[in-house]
CSV table of C-alpha atoms in Angstrom, one decimal:
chain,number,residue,atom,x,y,z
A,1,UNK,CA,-10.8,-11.4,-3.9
A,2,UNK,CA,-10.1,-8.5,-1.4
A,3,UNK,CA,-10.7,-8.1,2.0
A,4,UNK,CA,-10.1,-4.4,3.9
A,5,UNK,CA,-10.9,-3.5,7.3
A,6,UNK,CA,-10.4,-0.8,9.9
A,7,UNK,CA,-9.2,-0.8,13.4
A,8,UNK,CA,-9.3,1.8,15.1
A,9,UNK,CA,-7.7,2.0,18.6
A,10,UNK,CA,-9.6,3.4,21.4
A,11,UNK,CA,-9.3,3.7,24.7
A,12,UNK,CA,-10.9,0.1,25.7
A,13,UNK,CA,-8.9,-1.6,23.0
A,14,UNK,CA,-9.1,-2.0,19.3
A,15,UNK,CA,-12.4,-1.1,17.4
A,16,UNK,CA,-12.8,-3.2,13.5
A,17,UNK,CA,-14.9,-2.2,11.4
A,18,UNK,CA,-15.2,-4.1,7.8
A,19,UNK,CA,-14.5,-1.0,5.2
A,20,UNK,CA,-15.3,-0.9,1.2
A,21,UNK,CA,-13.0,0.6,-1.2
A,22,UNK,CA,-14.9,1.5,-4.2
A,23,UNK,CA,-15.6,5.0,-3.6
A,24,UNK,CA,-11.5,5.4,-2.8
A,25,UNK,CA,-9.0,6.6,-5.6
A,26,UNK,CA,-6.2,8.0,-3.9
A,27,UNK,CA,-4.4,7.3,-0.7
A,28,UNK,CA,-5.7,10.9,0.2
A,29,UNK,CA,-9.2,9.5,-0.3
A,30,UNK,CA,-7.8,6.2,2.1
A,31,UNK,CA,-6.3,8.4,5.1
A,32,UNK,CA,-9.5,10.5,5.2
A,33,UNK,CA,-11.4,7.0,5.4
A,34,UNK,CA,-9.4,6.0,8.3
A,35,UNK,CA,-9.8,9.6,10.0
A,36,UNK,CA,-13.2,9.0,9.9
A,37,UNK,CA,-13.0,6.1,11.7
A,38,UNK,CA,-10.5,7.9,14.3
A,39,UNK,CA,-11.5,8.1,18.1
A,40,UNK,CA,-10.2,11.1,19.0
A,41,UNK,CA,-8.0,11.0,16.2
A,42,UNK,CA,-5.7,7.7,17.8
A,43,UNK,CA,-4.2,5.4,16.1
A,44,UNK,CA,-6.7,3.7,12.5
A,45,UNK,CA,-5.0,1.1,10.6
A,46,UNK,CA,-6.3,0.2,7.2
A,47,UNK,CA,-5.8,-3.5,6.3
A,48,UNK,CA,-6.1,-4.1,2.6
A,49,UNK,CA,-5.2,-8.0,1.2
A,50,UNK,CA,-5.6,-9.8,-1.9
A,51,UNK,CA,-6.0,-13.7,-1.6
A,52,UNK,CA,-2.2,-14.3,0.1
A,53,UNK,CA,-0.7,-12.6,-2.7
A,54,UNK,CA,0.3,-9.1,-1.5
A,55,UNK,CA,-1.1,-7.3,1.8
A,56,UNK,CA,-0.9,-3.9,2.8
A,57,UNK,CA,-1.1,-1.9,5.8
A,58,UNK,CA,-1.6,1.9,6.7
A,59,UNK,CA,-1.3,3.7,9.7
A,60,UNK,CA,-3.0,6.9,10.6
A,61,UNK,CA,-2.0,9.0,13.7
A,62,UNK,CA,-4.3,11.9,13.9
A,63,UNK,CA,-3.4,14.4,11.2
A,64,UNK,CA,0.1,13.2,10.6
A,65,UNK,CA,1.1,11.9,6.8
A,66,UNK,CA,0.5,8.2,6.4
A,67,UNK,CA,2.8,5.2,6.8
A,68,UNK,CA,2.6,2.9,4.4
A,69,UNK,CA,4.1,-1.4,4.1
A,70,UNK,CA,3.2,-3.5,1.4
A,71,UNK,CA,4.3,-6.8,1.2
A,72,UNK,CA,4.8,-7.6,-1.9
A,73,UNK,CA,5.1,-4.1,-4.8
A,74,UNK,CA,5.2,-5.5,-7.8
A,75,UNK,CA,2.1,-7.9,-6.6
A,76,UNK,CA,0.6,-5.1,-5.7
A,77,UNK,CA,0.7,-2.7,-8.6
A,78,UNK,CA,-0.9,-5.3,-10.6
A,79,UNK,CA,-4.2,-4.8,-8.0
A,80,UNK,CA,-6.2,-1.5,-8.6
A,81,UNK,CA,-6.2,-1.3,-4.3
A,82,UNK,CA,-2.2,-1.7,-4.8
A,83,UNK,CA,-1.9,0.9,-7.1
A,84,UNK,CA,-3.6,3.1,-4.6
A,85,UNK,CA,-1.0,2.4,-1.8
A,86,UNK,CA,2.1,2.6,-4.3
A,87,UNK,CA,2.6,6.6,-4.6
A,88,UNK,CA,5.4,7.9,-6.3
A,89,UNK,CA,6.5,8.7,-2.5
A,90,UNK,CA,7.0,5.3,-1.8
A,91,UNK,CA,8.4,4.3,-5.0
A,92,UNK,CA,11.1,6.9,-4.8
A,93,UNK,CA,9.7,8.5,-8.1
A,94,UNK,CA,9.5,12.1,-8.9
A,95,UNK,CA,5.4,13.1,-8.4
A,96,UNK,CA,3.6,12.6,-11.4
A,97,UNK,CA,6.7,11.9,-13.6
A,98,UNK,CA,5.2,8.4,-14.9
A,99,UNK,CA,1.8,10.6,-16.0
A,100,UNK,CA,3.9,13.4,-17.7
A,101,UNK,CA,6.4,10.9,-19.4
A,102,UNK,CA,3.3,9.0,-21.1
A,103,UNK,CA,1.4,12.4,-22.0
A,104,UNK,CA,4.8,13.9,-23.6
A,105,UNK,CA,5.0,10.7,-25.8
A,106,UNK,CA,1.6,10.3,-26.1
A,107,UNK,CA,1.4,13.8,-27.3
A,108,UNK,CA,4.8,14.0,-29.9
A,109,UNK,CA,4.2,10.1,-31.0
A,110,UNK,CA,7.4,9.3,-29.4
A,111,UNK,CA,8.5,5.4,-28.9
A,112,UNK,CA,12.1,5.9,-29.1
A,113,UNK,CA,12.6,4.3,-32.8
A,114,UNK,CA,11.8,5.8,-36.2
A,115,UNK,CA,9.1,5.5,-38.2
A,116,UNK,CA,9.2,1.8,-39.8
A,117,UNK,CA,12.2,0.7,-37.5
A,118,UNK,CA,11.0,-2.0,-35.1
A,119,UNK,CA,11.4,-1.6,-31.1
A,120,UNK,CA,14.7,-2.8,-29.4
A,121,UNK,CA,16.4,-2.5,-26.4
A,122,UNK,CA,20.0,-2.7,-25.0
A,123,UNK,CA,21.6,-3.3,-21.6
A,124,UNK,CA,23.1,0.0,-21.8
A,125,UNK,CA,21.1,1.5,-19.4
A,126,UNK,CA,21.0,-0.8,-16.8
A,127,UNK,CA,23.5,0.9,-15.0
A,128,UNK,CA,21.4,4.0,-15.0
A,129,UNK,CA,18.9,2.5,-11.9
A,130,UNK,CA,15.9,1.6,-12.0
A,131,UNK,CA,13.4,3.2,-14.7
A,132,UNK,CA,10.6,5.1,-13.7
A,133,UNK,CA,7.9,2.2,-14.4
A,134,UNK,CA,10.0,-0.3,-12.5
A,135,UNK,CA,7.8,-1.8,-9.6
A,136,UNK,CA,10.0,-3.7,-7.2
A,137,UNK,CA,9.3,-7.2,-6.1
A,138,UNK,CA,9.5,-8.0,-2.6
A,139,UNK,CA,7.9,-5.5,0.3
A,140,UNK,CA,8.1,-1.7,0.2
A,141,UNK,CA,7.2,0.8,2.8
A,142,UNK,CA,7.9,1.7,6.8
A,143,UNK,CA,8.4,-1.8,8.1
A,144,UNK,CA,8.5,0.0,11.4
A,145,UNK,CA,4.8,0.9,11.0
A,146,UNK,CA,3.4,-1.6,13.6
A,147,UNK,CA,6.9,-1.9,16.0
A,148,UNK,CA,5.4,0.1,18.8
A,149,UNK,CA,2.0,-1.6,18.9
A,150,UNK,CA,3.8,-4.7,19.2
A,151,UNK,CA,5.3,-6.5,15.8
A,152,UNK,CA,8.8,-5.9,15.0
A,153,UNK,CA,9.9,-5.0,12.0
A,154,UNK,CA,11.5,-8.4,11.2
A,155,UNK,CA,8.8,-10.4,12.0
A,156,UNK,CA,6.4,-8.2,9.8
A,157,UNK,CA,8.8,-8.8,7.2
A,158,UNK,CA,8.4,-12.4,7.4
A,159,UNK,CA,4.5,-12.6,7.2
A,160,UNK,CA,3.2,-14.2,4.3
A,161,UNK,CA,0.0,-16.0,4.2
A,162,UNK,CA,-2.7,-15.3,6.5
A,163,UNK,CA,-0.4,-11.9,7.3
A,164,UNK,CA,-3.4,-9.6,8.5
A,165,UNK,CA,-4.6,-12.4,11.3
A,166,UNK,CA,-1.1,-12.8,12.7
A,167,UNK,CA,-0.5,-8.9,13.0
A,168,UNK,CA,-4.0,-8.4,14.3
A,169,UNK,CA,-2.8,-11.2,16.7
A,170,UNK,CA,0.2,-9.2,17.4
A,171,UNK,CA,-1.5,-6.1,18.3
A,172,UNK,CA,-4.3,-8.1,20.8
A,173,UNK,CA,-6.8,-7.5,18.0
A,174,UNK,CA,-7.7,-10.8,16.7
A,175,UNK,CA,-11.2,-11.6,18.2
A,176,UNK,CA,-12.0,-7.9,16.7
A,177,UNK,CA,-10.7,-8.4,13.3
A,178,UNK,CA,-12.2,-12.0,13.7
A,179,UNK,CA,-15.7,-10.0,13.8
A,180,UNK,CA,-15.5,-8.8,10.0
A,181,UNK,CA,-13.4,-11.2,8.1
């Protein structure tokens, strides 16, 4: 079960709005969601959560790039809203290079063992860092996103269960986001 919501800051306070996702793909598709929802294009933050398991928040500032915090990646990347939030950006991953890798092996029949030899693997390359599938556990992102509209970046990193209440809380935004949960 997901919830997502919108809040939008304005000049009388905070504006929520309850927000699906299924017509979005892409973050793209995300940020122009939330600068819909701008007031003359202030601050929109885009709440996504999955049942306590992983929660994510994105901040829009007019037309600058997106800042992104997720609380928990590898949580997340098994969620199709996750998946949307973990770009290659975040991840630290060349653009695309998961999508090319696949479609090169994909293409040549390539699993890295001969034909009739079964699949194994060695430590060898663990000191190589971390693969380009790799999903790390634990939270990802600008933890920073929220410290100027009043949660610190350690005490954002501490949220865990009922996460988007106490940073709605936070920013004075409770009652709003109380509206559409």
């Amino acid at each position: 079960m997901y919830f997502a919501a919108l809040l939008a800051r304005t000049e009388d306070g905070w504006e929520a709005s309850d927000t699906e996702l299924d017509d979005v793909e892409t973050l793209s598709d995300l940020t122009d969601l939330a600068r819909d929802a701008s007031v003359d294009e202030d601050t929109v933050l885009v709440f996504i959560e999955q049942e306590d398991a992983w929660f994510g928040v994105v901040r829009v500032d007019g037309e600058e790039d997106p800042r992104i915090y997720v609380s928990d990646a590898s949580a997340a990347a098994r969620s199709s809203y996750g998946e949307i939030l973990l770009t290659d950006e975040l991840l630290g991953r060349e653009p695309g290079a998961e999508d090319t890798i696949a479609a090169l092996e994909e293409l040549v029949g390539l699993d890295g063992t001969e034909d009739g030899e079964p699949e194994t693997t060695t430590d060898d390359d663990d000191d190589d860092g971390p693969s380009a599938g790799v999903v790390p556990a634990g939270p990802i992102g600008d933890s920073g996103v929220l410290a100027d509209l009043g949660l610190p970046e350690a005490e954002l990193l501490m949220l865990r269960t009922d996460a988007l209440a106490e940073i709605a809380d936070a920013l004075g935004a409770a009652e709003v986001l109380e509206t559409v949960r």
